[in-house]
Structures are given as structure tokens and as C-alpha cells.
Coordinates of C-alpha atoms (C1' of nucleotides) in Angstrom, one line a residue:
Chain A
X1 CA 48.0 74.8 88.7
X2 CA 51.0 72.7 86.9
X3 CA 51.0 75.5 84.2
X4 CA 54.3 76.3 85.1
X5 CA 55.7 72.6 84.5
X6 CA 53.4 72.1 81.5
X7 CA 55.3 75.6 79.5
X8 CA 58.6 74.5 80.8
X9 CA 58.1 70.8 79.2
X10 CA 56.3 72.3 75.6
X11 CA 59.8 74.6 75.9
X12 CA 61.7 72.0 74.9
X13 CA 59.4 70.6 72.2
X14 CA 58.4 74.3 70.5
X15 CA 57.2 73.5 66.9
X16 CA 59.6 74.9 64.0
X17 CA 57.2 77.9 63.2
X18 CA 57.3 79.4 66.7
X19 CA 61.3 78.9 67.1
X20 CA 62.9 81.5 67.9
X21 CA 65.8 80.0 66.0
X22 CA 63.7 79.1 62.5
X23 CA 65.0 82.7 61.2
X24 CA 68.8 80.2 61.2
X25 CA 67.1 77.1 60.7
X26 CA 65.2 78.1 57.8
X27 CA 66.9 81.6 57.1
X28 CA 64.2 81.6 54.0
X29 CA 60.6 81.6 54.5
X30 CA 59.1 78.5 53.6
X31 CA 55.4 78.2 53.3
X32 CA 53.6 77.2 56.9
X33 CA 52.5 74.7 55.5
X34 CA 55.8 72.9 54.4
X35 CA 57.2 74.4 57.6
X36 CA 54.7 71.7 59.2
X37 CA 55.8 68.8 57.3
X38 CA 59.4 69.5 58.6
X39 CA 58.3 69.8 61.9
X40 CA 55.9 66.3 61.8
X41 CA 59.4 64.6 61.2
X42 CA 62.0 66.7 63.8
X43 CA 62.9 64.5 67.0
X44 CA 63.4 66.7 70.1
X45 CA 64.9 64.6 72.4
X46 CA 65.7 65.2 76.0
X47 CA 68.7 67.7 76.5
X48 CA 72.0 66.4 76.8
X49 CA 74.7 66.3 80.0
X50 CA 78.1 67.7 79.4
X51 CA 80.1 64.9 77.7
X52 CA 77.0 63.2 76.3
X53 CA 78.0 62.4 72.8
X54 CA 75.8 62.6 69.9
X55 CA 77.6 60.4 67.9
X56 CA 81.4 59.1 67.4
X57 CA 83.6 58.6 64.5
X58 CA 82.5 55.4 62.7
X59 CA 79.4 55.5 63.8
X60 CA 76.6 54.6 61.4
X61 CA 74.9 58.1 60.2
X62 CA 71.2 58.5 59.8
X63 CA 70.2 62.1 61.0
X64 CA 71.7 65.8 61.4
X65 CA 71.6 68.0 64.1
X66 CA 70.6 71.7 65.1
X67 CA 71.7 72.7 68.1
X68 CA 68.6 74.7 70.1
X69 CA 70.5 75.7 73.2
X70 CA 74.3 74.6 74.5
X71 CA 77.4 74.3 72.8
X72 CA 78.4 71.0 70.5
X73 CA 82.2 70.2 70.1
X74 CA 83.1 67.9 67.2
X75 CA 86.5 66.2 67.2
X76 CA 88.7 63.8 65.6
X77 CA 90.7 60.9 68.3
X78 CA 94.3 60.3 67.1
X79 CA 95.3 56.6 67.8
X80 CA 98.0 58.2 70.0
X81 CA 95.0 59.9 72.7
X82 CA 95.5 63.4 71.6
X83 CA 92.2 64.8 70.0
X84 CA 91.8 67.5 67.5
X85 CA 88.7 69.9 68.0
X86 CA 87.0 70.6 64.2
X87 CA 83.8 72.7 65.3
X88 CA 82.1 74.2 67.7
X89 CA 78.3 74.1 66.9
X90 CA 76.2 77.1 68.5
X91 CA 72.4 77.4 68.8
X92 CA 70.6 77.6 65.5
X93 CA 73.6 75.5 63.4
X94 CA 73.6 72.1 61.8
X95 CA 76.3 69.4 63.1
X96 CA 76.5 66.0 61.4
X97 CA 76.5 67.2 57.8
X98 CA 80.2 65.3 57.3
X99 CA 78.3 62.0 57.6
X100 CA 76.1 61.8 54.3
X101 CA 78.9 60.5 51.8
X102 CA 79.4 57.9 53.3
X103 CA 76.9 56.9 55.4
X104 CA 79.3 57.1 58.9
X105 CA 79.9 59.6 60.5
X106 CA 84.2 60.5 60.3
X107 CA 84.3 62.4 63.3
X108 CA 82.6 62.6 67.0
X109 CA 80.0 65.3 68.5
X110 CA 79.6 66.1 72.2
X111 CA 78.0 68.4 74.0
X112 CA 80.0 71.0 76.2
X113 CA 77.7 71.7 78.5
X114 CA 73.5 71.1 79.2
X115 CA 72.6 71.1 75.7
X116 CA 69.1 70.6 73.1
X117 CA 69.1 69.4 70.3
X118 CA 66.7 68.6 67.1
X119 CA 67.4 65.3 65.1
X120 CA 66.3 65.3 61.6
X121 CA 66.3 61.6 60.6
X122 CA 67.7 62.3 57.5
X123 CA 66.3 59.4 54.8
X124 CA 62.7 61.3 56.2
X125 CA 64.6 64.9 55.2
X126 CA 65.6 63.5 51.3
X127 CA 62.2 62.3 51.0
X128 CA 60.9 66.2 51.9
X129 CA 63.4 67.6 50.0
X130 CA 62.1 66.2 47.1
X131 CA 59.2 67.3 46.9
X132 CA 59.4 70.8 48.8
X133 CA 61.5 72.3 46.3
X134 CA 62.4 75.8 49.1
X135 CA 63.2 73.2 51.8
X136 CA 65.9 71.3 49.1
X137 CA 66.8 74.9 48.2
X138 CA 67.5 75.8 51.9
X139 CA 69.3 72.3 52.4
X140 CA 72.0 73.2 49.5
X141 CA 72.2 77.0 51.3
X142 CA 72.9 75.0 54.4
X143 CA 75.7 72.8 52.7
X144 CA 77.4 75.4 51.4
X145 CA 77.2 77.9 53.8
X146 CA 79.4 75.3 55.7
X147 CA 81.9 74.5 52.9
X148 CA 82.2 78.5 52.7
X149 CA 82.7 78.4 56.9
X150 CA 85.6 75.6 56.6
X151 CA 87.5 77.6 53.4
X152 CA 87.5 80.7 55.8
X153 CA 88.7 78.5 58.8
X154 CA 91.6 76.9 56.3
X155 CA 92.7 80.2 55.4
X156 CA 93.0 81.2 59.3
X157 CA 94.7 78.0 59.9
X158 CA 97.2 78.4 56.8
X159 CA 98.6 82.2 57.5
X160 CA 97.5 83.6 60.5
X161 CA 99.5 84.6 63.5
X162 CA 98.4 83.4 66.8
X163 CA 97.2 86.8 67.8
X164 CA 94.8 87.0 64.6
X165 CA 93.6 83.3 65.0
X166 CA 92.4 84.0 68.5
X167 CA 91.1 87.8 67.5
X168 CA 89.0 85.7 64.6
X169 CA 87.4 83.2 66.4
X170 CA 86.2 85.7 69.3
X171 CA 84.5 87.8 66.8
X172 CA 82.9 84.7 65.1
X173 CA 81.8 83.7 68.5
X174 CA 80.9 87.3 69.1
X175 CA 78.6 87.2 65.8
X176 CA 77.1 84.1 66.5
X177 CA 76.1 84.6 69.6
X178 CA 74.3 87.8 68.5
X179 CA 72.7 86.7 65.8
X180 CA 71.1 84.0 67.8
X181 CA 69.7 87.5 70.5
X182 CA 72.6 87.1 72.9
X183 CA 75.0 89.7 73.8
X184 CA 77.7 90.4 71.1
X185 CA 80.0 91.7 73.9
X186 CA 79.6 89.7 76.9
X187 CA 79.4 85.9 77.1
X188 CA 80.9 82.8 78.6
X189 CA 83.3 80.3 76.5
X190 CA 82.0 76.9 77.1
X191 CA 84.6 75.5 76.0
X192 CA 88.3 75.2 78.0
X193 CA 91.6 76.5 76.5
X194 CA 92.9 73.5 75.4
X195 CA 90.1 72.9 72.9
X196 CA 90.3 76.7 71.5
X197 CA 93.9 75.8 71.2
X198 CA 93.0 72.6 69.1
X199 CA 90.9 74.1 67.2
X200 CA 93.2 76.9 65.8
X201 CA 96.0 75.1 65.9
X202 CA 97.7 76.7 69.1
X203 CA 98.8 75.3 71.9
X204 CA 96.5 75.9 75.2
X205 CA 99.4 77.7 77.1
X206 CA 99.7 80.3 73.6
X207 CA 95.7 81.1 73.8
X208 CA 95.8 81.5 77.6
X209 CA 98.5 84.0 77.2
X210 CA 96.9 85.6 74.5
X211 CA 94.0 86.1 76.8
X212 CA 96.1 87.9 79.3
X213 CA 97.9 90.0 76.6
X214 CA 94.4 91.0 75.0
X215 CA 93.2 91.7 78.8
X216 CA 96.7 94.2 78.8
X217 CA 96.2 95.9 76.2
X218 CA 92.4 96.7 77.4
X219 CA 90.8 95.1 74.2
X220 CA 89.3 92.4 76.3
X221 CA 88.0 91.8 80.5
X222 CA 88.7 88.3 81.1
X223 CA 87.6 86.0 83.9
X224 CA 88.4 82.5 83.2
X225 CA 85.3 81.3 80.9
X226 CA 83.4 84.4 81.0
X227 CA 84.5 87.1 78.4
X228 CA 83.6 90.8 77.9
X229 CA 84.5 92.5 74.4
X230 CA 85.8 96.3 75.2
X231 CA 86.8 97.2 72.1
X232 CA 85.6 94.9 68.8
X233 CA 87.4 97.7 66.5
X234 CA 90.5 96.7 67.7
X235 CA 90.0 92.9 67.4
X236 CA 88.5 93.7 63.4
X237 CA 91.9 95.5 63.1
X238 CA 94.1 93.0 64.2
X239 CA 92.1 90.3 61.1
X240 CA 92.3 93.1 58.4
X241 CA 95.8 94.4 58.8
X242 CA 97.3 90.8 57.2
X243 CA 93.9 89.5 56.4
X244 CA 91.3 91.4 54.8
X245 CA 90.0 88.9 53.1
X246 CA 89.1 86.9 56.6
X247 CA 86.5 89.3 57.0
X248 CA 84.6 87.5 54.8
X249 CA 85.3 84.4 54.8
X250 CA 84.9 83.9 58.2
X251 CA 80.8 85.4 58.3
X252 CA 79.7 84.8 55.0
X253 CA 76.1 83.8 57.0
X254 CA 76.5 87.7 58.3
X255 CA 75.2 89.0 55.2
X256 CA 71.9 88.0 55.0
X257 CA 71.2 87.9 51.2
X258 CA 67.5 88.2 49.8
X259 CA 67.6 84.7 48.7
X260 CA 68.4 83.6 45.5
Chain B
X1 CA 86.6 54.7 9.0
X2 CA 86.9 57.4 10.3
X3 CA 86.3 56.5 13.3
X4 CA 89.8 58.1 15.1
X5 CA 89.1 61.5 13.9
X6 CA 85.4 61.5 15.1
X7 CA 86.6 60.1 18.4
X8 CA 88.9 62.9 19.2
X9 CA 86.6 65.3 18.2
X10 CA 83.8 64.3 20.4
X11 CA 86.1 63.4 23.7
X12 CA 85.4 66.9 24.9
X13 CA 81.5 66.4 24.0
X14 CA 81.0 63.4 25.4
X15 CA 78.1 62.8 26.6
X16 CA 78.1 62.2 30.4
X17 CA 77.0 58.4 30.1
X18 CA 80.1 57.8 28.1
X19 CA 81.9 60.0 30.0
X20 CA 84.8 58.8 31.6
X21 CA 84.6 60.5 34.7
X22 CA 80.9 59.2 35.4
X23 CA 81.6 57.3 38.1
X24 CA 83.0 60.4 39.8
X25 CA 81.1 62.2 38.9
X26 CA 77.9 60.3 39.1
X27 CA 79.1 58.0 41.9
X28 CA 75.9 56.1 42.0
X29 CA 74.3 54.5 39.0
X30 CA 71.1 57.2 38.1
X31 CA 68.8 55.7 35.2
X32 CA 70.1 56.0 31.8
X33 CA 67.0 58.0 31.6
X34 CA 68.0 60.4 34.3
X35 CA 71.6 60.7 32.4
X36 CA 70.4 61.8 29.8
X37 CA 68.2 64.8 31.5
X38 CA 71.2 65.7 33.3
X39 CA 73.5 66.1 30.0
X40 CA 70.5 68.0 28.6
X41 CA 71.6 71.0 30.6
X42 CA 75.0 70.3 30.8
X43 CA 77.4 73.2 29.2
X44 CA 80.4 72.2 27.4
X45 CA 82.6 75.2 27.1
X46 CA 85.9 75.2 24.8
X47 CA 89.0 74.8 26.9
X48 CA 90.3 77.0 29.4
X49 CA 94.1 78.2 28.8
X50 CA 96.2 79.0 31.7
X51 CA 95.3 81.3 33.7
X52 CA 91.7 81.7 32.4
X53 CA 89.2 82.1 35.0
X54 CA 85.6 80.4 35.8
X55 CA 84.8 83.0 38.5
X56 CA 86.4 85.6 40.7
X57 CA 85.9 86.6 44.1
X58 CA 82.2 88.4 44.8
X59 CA 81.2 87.6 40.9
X60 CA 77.3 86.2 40.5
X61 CA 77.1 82.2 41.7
X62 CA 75.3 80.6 38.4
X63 CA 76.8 77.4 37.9
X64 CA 78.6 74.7 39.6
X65 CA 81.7 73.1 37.4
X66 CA 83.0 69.9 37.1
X67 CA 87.0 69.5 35.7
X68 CA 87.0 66.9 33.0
X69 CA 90.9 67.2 32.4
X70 CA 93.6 69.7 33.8
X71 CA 94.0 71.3 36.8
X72 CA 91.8 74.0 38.8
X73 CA 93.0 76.6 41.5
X74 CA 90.8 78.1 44.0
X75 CA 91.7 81.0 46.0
X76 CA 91.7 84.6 47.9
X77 CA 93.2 87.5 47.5
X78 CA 94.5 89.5 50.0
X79 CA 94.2 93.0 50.2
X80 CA 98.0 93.2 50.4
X81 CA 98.6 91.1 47.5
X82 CA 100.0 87.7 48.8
X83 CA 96.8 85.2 47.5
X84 CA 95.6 82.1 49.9
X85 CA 95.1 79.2 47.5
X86 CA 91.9 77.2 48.9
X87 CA 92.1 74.2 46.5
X88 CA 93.0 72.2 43.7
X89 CA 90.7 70.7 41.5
X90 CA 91.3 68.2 39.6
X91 CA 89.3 65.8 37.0
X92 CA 86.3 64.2 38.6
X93 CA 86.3 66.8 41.1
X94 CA 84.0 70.2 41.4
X95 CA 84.3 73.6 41.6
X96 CA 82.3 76.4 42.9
X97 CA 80.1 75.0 45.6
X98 CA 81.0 78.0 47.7
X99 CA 78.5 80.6 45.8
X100 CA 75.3 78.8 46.9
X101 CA 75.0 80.5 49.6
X102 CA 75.2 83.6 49.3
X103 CA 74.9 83.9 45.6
X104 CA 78.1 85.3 45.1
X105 CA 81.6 83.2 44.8
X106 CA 83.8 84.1 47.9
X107 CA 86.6 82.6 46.3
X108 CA 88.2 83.1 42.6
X109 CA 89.1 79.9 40.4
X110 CA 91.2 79.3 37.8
X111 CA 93.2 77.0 35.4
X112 CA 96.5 76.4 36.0
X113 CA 97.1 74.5 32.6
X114 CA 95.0 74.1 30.1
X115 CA 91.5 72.9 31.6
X116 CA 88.0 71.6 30.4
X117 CA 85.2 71.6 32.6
X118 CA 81.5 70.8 32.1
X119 CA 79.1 73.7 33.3
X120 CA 76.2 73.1 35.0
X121 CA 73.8 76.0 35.3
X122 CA 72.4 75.8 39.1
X123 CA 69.1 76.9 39.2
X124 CA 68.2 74.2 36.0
X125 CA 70.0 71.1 38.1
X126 CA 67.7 72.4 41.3
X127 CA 65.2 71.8 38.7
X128 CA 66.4 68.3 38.1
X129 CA 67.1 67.0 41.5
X130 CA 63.8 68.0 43.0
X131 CA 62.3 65.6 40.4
X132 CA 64.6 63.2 40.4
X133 CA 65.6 62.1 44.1
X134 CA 68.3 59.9 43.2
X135 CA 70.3 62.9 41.7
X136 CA 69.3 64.8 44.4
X137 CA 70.9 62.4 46.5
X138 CA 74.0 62.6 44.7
X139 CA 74.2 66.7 45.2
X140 CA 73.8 66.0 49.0
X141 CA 76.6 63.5 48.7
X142 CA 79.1 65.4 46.8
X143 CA 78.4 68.6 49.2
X144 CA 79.0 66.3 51.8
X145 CA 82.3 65.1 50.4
X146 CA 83.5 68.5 50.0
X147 CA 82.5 69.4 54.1
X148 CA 84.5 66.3 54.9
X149 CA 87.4 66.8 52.5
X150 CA 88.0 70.9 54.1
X151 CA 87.4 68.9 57.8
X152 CA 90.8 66.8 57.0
X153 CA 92.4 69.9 55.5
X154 CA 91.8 71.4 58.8
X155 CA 92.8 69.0 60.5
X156 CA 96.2 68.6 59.1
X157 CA 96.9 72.8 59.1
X158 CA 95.7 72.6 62.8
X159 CA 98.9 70.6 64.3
X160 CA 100.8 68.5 61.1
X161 CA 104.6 69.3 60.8
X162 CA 105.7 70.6 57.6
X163 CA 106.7 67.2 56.2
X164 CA 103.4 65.7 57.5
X165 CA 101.7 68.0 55.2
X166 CA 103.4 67.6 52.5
X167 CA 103.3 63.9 52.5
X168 CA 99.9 63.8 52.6
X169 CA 99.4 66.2 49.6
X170 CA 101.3 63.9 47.5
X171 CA 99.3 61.0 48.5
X172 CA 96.1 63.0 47.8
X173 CA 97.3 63.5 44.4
X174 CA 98.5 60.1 44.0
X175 CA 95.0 58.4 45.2
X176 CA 93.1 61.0 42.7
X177 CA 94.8 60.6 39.7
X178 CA 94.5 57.1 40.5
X179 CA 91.0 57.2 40.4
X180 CA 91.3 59.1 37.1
X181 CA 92.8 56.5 35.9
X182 CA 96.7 57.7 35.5
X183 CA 99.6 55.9 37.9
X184 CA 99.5 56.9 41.0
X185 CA 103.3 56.7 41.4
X186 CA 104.8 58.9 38.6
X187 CA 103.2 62.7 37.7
X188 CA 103.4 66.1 36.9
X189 CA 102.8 68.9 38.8
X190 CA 100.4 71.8 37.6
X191 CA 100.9 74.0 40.2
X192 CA 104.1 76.0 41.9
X193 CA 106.2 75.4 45.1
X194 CA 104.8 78.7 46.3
X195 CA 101.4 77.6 45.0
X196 CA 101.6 74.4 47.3
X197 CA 103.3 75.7 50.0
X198 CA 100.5 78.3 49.8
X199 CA 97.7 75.5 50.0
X200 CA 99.7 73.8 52.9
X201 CA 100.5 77.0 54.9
X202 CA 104.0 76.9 54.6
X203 CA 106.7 79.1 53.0
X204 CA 108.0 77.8 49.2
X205 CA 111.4 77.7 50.9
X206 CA 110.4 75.3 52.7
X207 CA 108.4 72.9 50.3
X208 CA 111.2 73.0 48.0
X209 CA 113.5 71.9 51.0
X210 CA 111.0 68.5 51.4
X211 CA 111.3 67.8 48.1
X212 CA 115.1 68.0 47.9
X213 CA 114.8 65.5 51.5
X214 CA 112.5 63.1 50.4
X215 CA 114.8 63.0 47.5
X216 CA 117.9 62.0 49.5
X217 CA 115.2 59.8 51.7
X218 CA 114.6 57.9 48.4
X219 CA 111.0 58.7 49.0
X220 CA 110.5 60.5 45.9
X221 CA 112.2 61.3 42.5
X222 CA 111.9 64.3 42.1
X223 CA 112.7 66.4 38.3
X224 CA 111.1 70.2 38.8
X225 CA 107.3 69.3 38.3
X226 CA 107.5 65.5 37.5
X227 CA 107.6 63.3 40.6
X228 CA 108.0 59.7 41.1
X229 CA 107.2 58.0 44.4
X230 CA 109.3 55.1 44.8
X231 CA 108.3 54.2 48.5
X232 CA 104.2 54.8 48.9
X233 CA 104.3 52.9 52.2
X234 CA 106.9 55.1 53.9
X235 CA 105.0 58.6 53.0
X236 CA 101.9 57.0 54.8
X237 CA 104.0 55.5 57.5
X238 CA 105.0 59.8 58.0
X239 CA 101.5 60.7 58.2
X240 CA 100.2 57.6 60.7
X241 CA 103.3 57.8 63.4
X242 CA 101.0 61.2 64.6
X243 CA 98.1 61.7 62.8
X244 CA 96.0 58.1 61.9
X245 CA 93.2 60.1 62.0
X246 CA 94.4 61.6 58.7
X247 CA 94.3 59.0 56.7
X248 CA 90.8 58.4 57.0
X249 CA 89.8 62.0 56.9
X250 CA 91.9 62.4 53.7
X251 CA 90.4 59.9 51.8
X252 CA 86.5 59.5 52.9
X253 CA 86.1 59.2 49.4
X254 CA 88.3 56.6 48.5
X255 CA 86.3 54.2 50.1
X256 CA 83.7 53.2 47.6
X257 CA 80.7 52.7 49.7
X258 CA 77.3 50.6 48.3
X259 CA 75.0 53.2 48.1
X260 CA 73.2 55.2 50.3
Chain C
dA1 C1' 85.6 69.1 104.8
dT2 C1' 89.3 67.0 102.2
dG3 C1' 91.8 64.9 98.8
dT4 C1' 92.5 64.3 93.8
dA5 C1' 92.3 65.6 89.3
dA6 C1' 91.6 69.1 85.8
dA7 C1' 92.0 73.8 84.2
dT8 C1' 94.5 78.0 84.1
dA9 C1' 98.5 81.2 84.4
dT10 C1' 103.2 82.3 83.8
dG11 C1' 108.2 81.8 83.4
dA12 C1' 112.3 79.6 80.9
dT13 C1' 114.0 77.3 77.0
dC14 C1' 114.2 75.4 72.5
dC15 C1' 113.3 74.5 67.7
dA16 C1' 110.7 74.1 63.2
dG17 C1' 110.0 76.7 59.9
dA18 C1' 109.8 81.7 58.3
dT19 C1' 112.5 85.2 56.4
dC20 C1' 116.3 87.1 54.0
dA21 C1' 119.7 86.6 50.5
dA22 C1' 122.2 84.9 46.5
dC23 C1' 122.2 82.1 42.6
dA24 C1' 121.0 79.0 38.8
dG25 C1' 117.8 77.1 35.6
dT26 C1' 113.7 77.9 32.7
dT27 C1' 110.3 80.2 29.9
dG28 C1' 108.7 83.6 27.2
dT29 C1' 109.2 87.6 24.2
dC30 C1' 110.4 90.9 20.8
Chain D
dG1 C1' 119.5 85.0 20.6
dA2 C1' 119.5 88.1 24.2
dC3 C1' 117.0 90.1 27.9
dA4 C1' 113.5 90.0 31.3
dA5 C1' 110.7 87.7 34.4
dC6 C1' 109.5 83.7 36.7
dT7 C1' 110.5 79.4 39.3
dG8 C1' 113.2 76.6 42.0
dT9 C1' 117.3 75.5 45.0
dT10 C1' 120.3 76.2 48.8
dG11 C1' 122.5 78.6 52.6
dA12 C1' 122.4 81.7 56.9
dT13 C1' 119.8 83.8 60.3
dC14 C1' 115.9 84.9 63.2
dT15 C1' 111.6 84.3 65.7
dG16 C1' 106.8 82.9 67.0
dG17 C1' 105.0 79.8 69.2
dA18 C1' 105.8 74.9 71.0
dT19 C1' 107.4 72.5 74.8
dC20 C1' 108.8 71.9 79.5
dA21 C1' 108.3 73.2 84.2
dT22 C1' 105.8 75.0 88.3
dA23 C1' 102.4 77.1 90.9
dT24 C1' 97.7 78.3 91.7
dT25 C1' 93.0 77.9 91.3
dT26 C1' 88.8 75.4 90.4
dA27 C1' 85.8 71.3 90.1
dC28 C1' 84.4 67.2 91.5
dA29 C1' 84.1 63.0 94.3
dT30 C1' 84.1 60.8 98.5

DNA sequence: ATGTAAATATGATCCAGATCAACAGTTGTC
DNA sequence: GACAACTGTTGATCTGGATCATATTTACAT
């Protein structure tokens, strides 16, 4: 029986409703019906390779993009070579939002490693959006749920230490990656040292010293990519001693609010 | 006539199609028709004196705000005291896009001189732009403006020198209150050293150090709050020796793009 | 297998910018 | 108009993290 390769192709091409990721997608619940319309006009391509880009800076923009499985990176290229990492995109979020102003896209998106994602061809979204007034709802929630995300991660970048940089973005990662049904505690980075660096603003040699020193001080087991929390208290400590206020910037999306 | 009197009186009513921020506001011609709707449920306050709040951190999201003269501050407190300012806001630009989310502000905001701003209840413009899609269209845009604006911001925390950043937070301000309308070489500062040195993650010390330098570079003249840039070209010539990609990310919205 | 490039780890040194400190100018207040 | 409370300038010192340098491990291509 081809059962086996039948389920394994239809896992890629799930409908929104049975998603195990529409509780992030559509965190409110829109009626199945409109559910449907949404899903007549998602794309699911085929998955992507490491280093597969999405799309690059310039680039004309027509759709966003919710990662179902992998790890997106999107960056900036400096004319002089160097890059600067601006996101990391886990299952369940949006990347290509930056694009809509102006109609190109101002930075690039790759994937780190096999990755899926949906393409929502976005002229076809607007058109939905107007006249399924939860779905436009859920689009502004989307928005600003990742304005909130970049004032949190401005904040980190302005005052933090390197210690509290690195302690905030495992626990974001930690929180993400439970909140989409994965271990909070135990997972692998897919991304390298350098572009954790980039992204808080440290140089690779700080955060792979920070790694060691966490591994010291038994708050952390790491083994190159793959990382195991021992004790999340300490790394919450280590936010809220300068940086209460991190708390909640950094998981607004934590506190899941009976909607509006 | 009395025509002068009347004038002066209704500058802080006018009406958004006579407004003079429109095109900032508005970007993108809507019907008059649709204007009108719009300034229907548009809130015009009396002025905000310094140091008057809109909102404060965890406070109820109702309505978004738009800054039709003076200056805005966005920011967190700590715990400890110190505050992180977030943003500044100024005419043209809006405030409060953070509380959609969640339905509570995660971030206070207030005037730093004396402000006026237009409120715009939220739920009543969801009302609007699910039936009118071009509005609609502007929302998307505007939130989209704001994503890309923080993306830049992060961008230069992540790895800009000290004088990198503070060049290009004078060329911000120069290209916006440009686009209000005022020279973009000679004005006055709302906000503190420590306030900017806040926003730019760096101590007041040292922002008050730049502006003596660039004052001995003949960049800048520089008289407590009032600054005159004599040499534009060489303050972007500081930001594109490392960081082209600034430029762009800085300014998506200086572009002025035809429409969708 | 084997060579080559990329990713990590770790030590040694250096420096941009923070911090500490003292002072001067400005603003507001009673 | 005098006192207090900010705000800004400037100097001296200190330090967290960048940078430079090297070795080791891993990943990939042939």
C-alpha cells in the first residue's frame, strides 16, 4: 500500500484547521468557515535546503511567511561583506512583514536548516482581510505583536550586559520552542555562534565563552549546537536583577490574552 | 475679516483633509469621502503640557495616537528606576501600536514639550478599515513602517560605534522634520542628553562628548538644545564607511513609493 | 580516505565607552 | 533674588567586551 508515502506528502500540505500550529497562526478562533477561505489561498511549497533564501533585500514583496517547521534567519548585507542577523523566525511565526510599506522587501530571509514554509500572497490576504473582519483583527495582533517583539529586543540591545543578552535570548528560544510542543529545556540551536553574536550585538568569541561560563556555573549542559537548560531560575535571575522590565517585553505573546 | 483669528483657532481642529500632516499621515490619497469617515471618529484632545502622559506601562490599549505638533517619548521603567526610552515621536508619526496585542500598553508615553495629538479610538477605525480597504491598506502600511523603522534601530544598537549612532539620530531628525515641513539643517531639541543617550544605548557623558566633537569637526553647531548641521554629507559619509545598510533601513520611509 | 574550509574554544591584549567626580550654566519656585 | 534641582560639560579612571592570535574539532567535497 503507498499509504505511508500518501500521509507523508498530505504532511506537508495539512489544511489551516488541522495545523497543529493554527493555535499561533490564528491564536483567535476564527469561524471554520473563514478559516477555509484562508486556507483556499495559502501556498505550501516544497520545503527548503539550508541556505535557500526566501527572499533578499530589494527584492520585490508580494507574500508573508509562517514558518511550519525549520528555523528562518533574516539579515541585512553591509556593502563591506559583514552581515547583521535581525530575526530568527521559529515554527508558527510570520517573516516578511518589513516588506508591506514599501513594496520591497529591506532585508533577506534564509532558511538555517531543512525548512516549511506557508506563503500567503499578500494582495489575496488584503482582499480577505476586508471582508473577514476577525482575520483583519488577527492581522493587526500579528503586526503588533511584532513591533512589541523588536521594542523588547531594542531595550536588550540598548543596556544589557553580554551575560543578560545571551541569558534573554535562551529563554526566548526556550519559550518558543515550548509553546510550539517542543521541549522548553532541551533543544538544538540551529543557528552558529557567529549569528547569535550578530544578532545581540556580541562578538562570536564573547557568546561562545558565555556558553562555557554558563556550562561552569551549572546553569546550562552544552554540546556545540545542542543545549540543555539545568536551571531556567537562574537564567530569569540574571534578566530581572538589571532588567525587570525585559520580562515582558521580551514574551509579550506568552500571555495569552482572551482576545480583545 | 476675521479670517486670522478663526484660523488659529481651528489649526488644532482641523479637519484631517486640511490637515497638514495628511500626507503622513494618510500617505496615499483615500476618497474625500473616506476622509471624512475617518475625521468622523477622530478625537481632538486639548494640548498636552510636558510631561503629561497618553498611557503608561500595563494601562488599557483603546486608541492609537497620531502627534500633530511637539514631541512624544516612549519608554520602560525599570524596576530599579533608570527608564529605557523606546522612541520619539514626532508630528506625522504614531504612537501606541504596541497595545494591540495584548490589549494593554507595554510601554508608557509622554510629551516632552507641549504636544497635540489626534486620538483615534481603535475598535471604531477596525470598523472603518474593514469597510473601506484602501484605509485598511494604509493601517498595514504604517504598522509595517514601524516593524521596519525598530529593524534599523536594531541594527544600529547591534554593532554601530557611539558616533555612528549619534550621527544617524540627527539625520533621522533632520529628514523628519523635513518632511514636516521645517529645515532640516537648524533645530531644537525636545529631549535630554541622558534622554538620547538613553534611546541610543549610551551613557549622557558620552553624547554630550559627540556633540562637543562634532562641534570642533565643524559638523554641527551646536547651542544646548539648538543644533545647526553645517556639513549634512559628512554625517552620512560617518554612517556609510561601516554601515550602508543603515541608510536604507533608516529611512524606508523617505522614499515615497507610488502606491501599493 | 584526505584535504580544505568553516565552526568552535580559549588565551592575550587593547580600547571605546562607562563610570566616577567636580563644576558651571539654567530653570523653576517661593 | 536666592536657593534648590536639573541639565550639560569636561576631566580622570576603569572595565567589559572587542580584537587578535592559535589550536582543535567538525563538515563537506573530491
Amino acid at each position: 500500500m503507498p499509504q505511508t508515502k500518501v500521509v507523508s506528502l498530505e504532511k506537508l500540505k495539512t489544511a489551516c484547521k488541522n495545523c497543529g500550529l493554527a493555535k499561533l497562526c490564528l491564536p483567535l478562533g476564527l469561524e471554520n468557515n473563514d478559516i477555509e477561505r484562508l486556507d483556499a489561498i495559502v501556498q505550501r511549497n516544497r520545503p527548503l535546503h539550508r541556505g535557500n533564501h526566501i527572499f533578499q533585500t530589494g527584492s520585490r514583496f508580494g507574500s508573508i511567511y509562517v514558518v511550519k517547521s525549520g528555523t528562518i534567519k533574516s539579515y541585512t548585507q553591509c556593502p563591506n561583506g559583514t552581515e547583521q542577523v535581525v530575526g530568527f523566525h521559529l515554527p508558527g511565526e510570520v517573516v516578511g512583514l518589513d516588506g508591506i510599506e514599501t513594496g520591497k522587501h529591506i532585508c533577506s530571509a534564509k532558511a538555517l536548516e531543512t525548512t516549511a514554509v506557508c506563503e500567503v500572497p499578500f494582495s489575496r490576504l488584503e482582499e480577505l482581510t476586508a471582508t473577514v473582519p476577525g482575520l483583519q483583527h488577527q492581522m493587526f495582533r500579528l503586526m503588533s505583536k511584532e513591533i512589541s517583539k523588536e521594542t523588547g529586543l531594542m531595550v536588550l540591545l540598548g543596556k544589557s550586559t553580554a551575560e543578560e543578552r545571551l541569558a534573554a535570548f535562551l529563554l526566548s528560544l526556550s519559550v518558543r520552542f515550548h509553546s510550539y510542543g517542543f521541549s522548553s529545556t532541551e533543544f538544538n540551536l540551529s543557528m552558529s555562534r557567529r549569528e547569535i553574536g550578530s544578532y545581540l550585538g556580541l562578538a562570536l568569541e564573547t557568546v561562545s565563552r558565555l556558553f562555557t561560563h554558563f556550562q561552569e556555573e551549572r546553569i546550562l549542559e552544552v554540546d556545540r549546537k545542542h543545549i540543555k537548560i539545568l536551571e531556567v531560575d537562574r537564567l530569569f535571575q540574571l534578566l530581572s536583577d538589571q532588567n525587570g522590565c525585559l520580562e515582558r517585553l521580551q514574551h509579550p505573546h506568552n500571555t495569552e490574552t482572551p482576545g480583545q
